[in-house]
């Protein structure tokens, strides 16, 4: 296991990859959330929101990255993997983390409307589940929050201009 200082540097490095995925979502006029799954220092899954493009309510960044990681490993159990995501996961995505047996979650900014890791609930800490996910919150928090805030600011400005 890397030293704590080294782990913090790695967390920032991988979160920057998740931010690049968020930029891809924004370019498609999707809510800019990005995610990557890492195992043994390798990216094995990546995703960004595609709900509008795919017309699929489950096409969240985390779900897409988890699916790709499972395909890469040819296994649904993602033991030993870390998911990096720019925003705190919603109930669906947190459930997928539990069900896929992801070892660790690293997220950027809290989600006051749908986050269930630390904000609205603490789903990943619930002892009634047969799996726990280690959580590191707040990695590049300001940058992750700024991406979302800028997106919705642009949306609001466009709406005003159309009126």
mmCIF file of C-alpha atoms in Angstrom:
data_model
loop_
_atom_site.group_PDB
_atom_site.id
_atom_site.type_symbol
_atom_site.label_atom_id
_atom_site.label_comp_id
_atom_site.label_asym_id
_atom_site.label_seq_id
_atom_site.Cartn_x
_atom_site.Cartn_y
_atom_site.Cartn_z
ATOM 1 C CA UNK A 1 0.000 0.000 0.000
ATOM 2 C CA UNK A 2 1.418 3.421 -0.896
ATOM 3 C CA UNK A 3 2.331 5.852 1.851
ATOM 4 C CA UNK A 4 -0.397 8.326 2.810
ATOM 5 C CA UNK A 5 1.375 11.207 1.019
ATOM 6 C CA UNK A 6 1.849 9.103 -2.112
ATOM 7 C CA UNK A 7 -1.786 7.984 -1.979
ATOM 8 C CA UNK A 8 -2.964 11.614 -1.837
ATOM 9 C CA UNK A 9 -0.890 12.388 -4.937
ATOM 10 C CA UNK A 10 -2.274 9.368 -6.762
ATOM 11 C CA UNK A 11 -5.808 10.343 -5.744
ATOM 12 C CA UNK A 12 -5.320 13.786 -7.287
ATOM 13 C CA UNK A 13 -3.788 12.308 -10.440
ATOM 14 C CA UNK A 14 -6.689 9.915 -10.974
ATOM 15 C CA UNK A 15 -9.263 12.563 -10.070
ATOM 16 C CA UNK A 16 -7.827 14.687 -12.873
ATOM 17 C CA UNK A 17 -8.655 11.810 -15.235
ATOM 18 C CA UNK A 18 -12.215 11.854 -13.887
ATOM 19 C CA UNK A 19 -12.320 15.608 -14.500
ATOM 20 C CA UNK A 20 -11.283 14.998 -18.125
ATOM 21 C CA UNK A 21 -14.254 12.641 -18.413
ATOM 22 C CA UNK A 22 -16.482 15.375 -16.939
ATOM 23 C CA UNK A 23 -15.223 17.719 -19.664
ATOM 24 C CA UNK A 24 -16.306 15.169 -22.281
ATOM 25 C CA UNK A 25 -19.789 15.133 -20.751
ATOM 26 C CA UNK A 26 -19.962 18.941 -20.821
ATOM 27 C CA UNK A 27 -18.933 18.941 -24.482
ATOM 28 C CA UNK A 28 -22.019 16.784 -25.159
ATOM 29 C CA UNK A 29 -24.187 19.138 -23.066
ATOM 30 C CA UNK A 30 -24.477 16.448 -20.394
ATOM 31 C CA UNK A 31 -24.177 17.199 -16.680
ATOM 32 C CA UNK A 32 -20.372 17.160 -16.334
ATOM 33 C CA UNK A 33 -19.647 14.260 -14.052
ATOM 34 C CA UNK A 34 -16.755 11.933 -14.800
ATOM 35 C CA UNK A 35 -15.478 8.680 -13.337
ATOM 36 C CA UNK A 36 -12.593 6.244 -13.716
ATOM 37 C CA UNK A 37 -11.961 2.818 -12.202
ATOM 38 C CA UNK A 38 -8.369 1.980 -11.301
ATOM 39 C CA UNK A 39 -6.863 -1.419 -10.518
ATOM 40 C CA UNK A 40 -3.165 -1.915 -9.864
ATOM 41 C CA UNK A 41 -2.370 1.548 -11.211
ATOM 42 C CA UNK A 42 -4.209 0.994 -14.509
ATOM 43 C CA UNK A 43 -7.395 2.600 -15.789
ATOM 44 C CA UNK A 44 -9.773 -0.309 -16.434
ATOM 45 C CA UNK A 45 -12.982 1.671 -16.799
ATOM 46 C CA UNK A 46 -13.996 5.222 -17.557
ATOM 47 C CA UNK A 47 -17.236 7.030 -18.050
ATOM 48 C CA UNK A 48 -19.062 10.309 -18.067
ATOM 49 C CA UNK A 49 -22.732 11.160 -17.893
ATOM 50 C CA UNK A 50 -24.623 10.110 -21.019
ATOM 51 C CA UNK A 51 -28.247 10.255 -19.808
ATOM 52 C CA UNK A 52 -29.402 12.775 -22.401
ATOM 53 C CA UNK A 53 -27.412 11.305 -25.285
ATOM 54 C CA UNK A 54 -28.478 7.719 -24.626
ATOM 55 C CA UNK A 55 -31.913 8.665 -23.231
ATOM 56 C CA UNK A 56 -31.092 6.323 -20.358
ATOM 57 C CA UNK A 57 -31.679 7.275 -16.721
ATOM 58 C CA UNK A 58 -28.992 4.799 -15.604
ATOM 59 C CA UNK A 59 -26.259 6.277 -17.819
ATOM 60 C CA UNK A 60 -24.404 7.938 -14.938
ATOM 61 C CA UNK A 61 -20.629 8.284 -15.104
ATOM 62 C CA UNK A 62 -20.106 5.740 -12.326
ATOM 63 C CA UNK A 63 -22.374 3.131 -13.896
ATOM 64 C CA UNK A 64 -20.629 3.416 -17.259
ATOM 65 C CA UNK A 65 -17.161 3.200 -15.673
ATOM 66 C CA UNK A 66 -18.182 0.196 -13.550
ATOM 67 C CA UNK A 67 -19.632 -1.611 -16.584
ATOM 68 C CA UNK A 68 -16.453 -1.000 -18.574
ATOM 69 C CA UNK A 69 -14.270 -2.187 -15.689
ATOM 70 C CA UNK A 70 -16.318 -5.385 -15.358
ATOM 71 C CA UNK A 71 -15.926 -5.986 -19.089
ATOM 72 C CA UNK A 72 -12.179 -5.351 -18.875
ATOM 73 C CA UNK A 73 -11.795 -7.849 -16.033
ATOM 74 C CA UNK A 74 -14.422 -10.266 -17.408
ATOM 75 C CA UNK A 75 -15.885 -10.324 -13.909
ATOM 76 C CA UNK A 76 -18.607 -8.533 -12.002
ATOM 77 C CA UNK A 77 -16.582 -8.484 -8.794
ATOM 78 C CA UNK A 78 -14.344 -5.422 -8.863
ATOM 79 C CA UNK A 79 -12.379 -6.327 -5.751
ATOM 80 C CA UNK A 80 -9.180 -4.356 -5.373
ATOM 81 C CA UNK A 81 -10.513 -1.522 -7.546
ATOM 82 C CA UNK A 82 -10.933 2.164 -6.754
ATOM 83 C CA UNK A 83 -13.598 4.346 -8.346
ATOM 84 C CA UNK A 84 -12.797 8.036 -8.739
ATOM 85 C CA UNK A 85 -15.769 10.294 -9.439
ATOM 86 C CA UNK A 86 -16.050 14.065 -9.504
ATOM 87 C CA UNK A 87 -19.302 14.226 -7.487
ATOM 88 C CA UNK A 88 -20.611 12.224 -4.530
ATOM 89 C CA UNK A 89 -22.583 9.224 -5.829
ATOM 90 C CA UNK A 90 -26.381 9.008 -5.886
ATOM 91 C CA UNK A 91 -28.330 6.030 -4.450
ATOM 92 C CA UNK A 92 -28.158 4.018 -7.683
ATOM 93 C CA UNK A 93 -24.414 4.487 -8.103
ATOM 94 C CA UNK A 94 -23.645 3.873 -4.425
ATOM 95 C CA UNK A 95 -25.655 0.661 -4.694
ATOM 96 C CA UNK A 96 -23.602 -0.360 -7.718
ATOM 97 C CA UNK A 97 -20.414 0.251 -5.716
ATOM 98 C CA UNK A 98 -21.643 -2.134 -3.034
ATOM 99 C CA UNK A 99 -22.848 -4.767 -5.479
ATOM 100 C CA UNK A 100 -19.656 -4.694 -7.544
ATOM 101 C CA UNK A 101 -17.497 -5.086 -4.414
ATOM 102 C CA UNK A 102 -15.404 -2.026 -5.243
ATOM 103 C CA UNK A 103 -12.796 -1.621 -2.524
ATOM 104 C CA UNK A 104 -12.524 2.153 -2.431
ATOM 105 C CA UNK A 105 -14.386 5.265 -3.560
ATOM 106 C CA UNK A 106 -12.729 8.638 -4.008
ATOM 107 C CA UNK A 107 -14.994 11.552 -4.830
ATOM 108 C CA UNK A 108 -14.525 15.261 -5.355
ATOM 109 C CA UNK A 109 -17.464 17.448 -4.367
ATOM 110 C CA UNK A 110 -20.477 16.616 -2.202
ATOM 111 C CA UNK A 111 -23.915 16.433 -3.824
ATOM 112 C CA UNK A 112 -26.461 18.174 -1.583
ATOM 113 C CA UNK A 113 -29.393 16.963 -3.693
ATOM 114 C CA UNK A 114 -28.598 13.291 -4.265
ATOM 115 C CA UNK A 115 -25.374 12.294 -2.472
ATOM 116 C CA UNK A 116 -25.767 9.233 -0.291
ATOM 117 C CA UNK A 117 -22.174 8.590 0.751
ATOM 118 C CA UNK A 118 -21.864 11.427 3.272
ATOM 119 C CA UNK A 119 -24.554 14.039 2.588
ATOM 120 C CA UNK A 120 -28.143 12.725 2.635
ATOM 121 C CA UNK A 121 -27.313 9.220 3.889
ATOM 122 C CA UNK A 122 -24.238 7.154 4.649
ATOM 123 C CA UNK A 123 -25.149 4.183 2.498
ATOM 124 C CA UNK A 124 -21.638 2.771 2.166
ATOM 125 C CA UNK A 125 -21.203 2.663 5.958
ATOM 126 C CA UNK A 126 -24.403 0.707 6.629
ATOM 127 C CA UNK A 127 -23.415 -2.417 8.535
ATOM 128 C CA UNK A 128 -26.473 -4.287 7.290
ATOM 129 C CA UNK A 129 -24.815 -4.712 3.888
ATOM 130 C CA UNK A 130 -22.327 -7.535 3.403
ATOM 131 C CA UNK A 131 -19.718 -5.232 1.849
ATOM 132 C CA UNK A 132 -18.098 -1.951 2.899
ATOM 133 C CA UNK A 133 -16.437 0.588 0.653
ATOM 134 C CA UNK A 134 -13.563 2.721 1.923
ATOM 135 C CA UNK A 135 -14.296 6.384 1.194
ATOM 136 C CA UNK A 136 -12.054 9.386 0.619
ATOM 137 C CA UNK A 137 -14.015 12.595 0.065
ATOM 138 C CA UNK A 138 -13.037 16.062 -1.082
ATOM 139 C CA UNK A 139 -10.216 15.270 -3.519
ATOM 140 C CA UNK A 140 -9.913 18.336 -5.795
ATOM 141 C CA UNK A 141 -13.263 19.368 -4.340
ATOM 142 C CA UNK A 142 -13.160 22.979 -5.533
ATOM 143 C CA UNK A 143 -12.262 22.007 -9.091
ATOM 144 C CA UNK A 144 -14.931 19.318 -9.217
ATOM 145 C CA UNK A 145 -17.591 21.678 -7.851
ATOM 146 C CA UNK A 146 -16.538 24.467 -10.221
ATOM 147 C CA UNK A 147 -17.155 22.257 -13.271
ATOM 148 C CA UNK A 148 -20.739 21.570 -12.203
ATOM 149 C CA UNK A 149 -21.403 25.149 -11.129
ATOM 150 C CA UNK A 150 -20.130 26.559 -14.422
ATOM 151 C CA UNK A 151 -22.290 24.114 -16.394
ATOM 152 C CA UNK A 152 -25.495 25.089 -14.612
ATOM 153 C CA UNK A 153 -24.613 28.781 -14.762
ATOM 154 C CA UNK A 154 -24.310 28.472 -18.559
ATOM 155 C CA UNK A 155 -27.636 26.623 -18.664
ATOM 156 C CA UNK A 156 -29.360 29.369 -16.670
ATOM 157 C CA UNK A 157 -27.861 32.100 -18.882
ATOM 158 C CA UNK A 158 -29.038 30.305 -22.025
ATOM 159 C CA UNK A 159 -32.526 30.032 -20.584
ATOM 160 C CA UNK A 160 -32.609 33.760 -19.816
ATOM 161 C CA UNK A 161 -31.351 34.609 -23.307
ATOM 162 C CA UNK A 162 -34.084 32.456 -24.875
ATOM 163 C CA UNK A 163 -36.838 34.272 -22.973
#
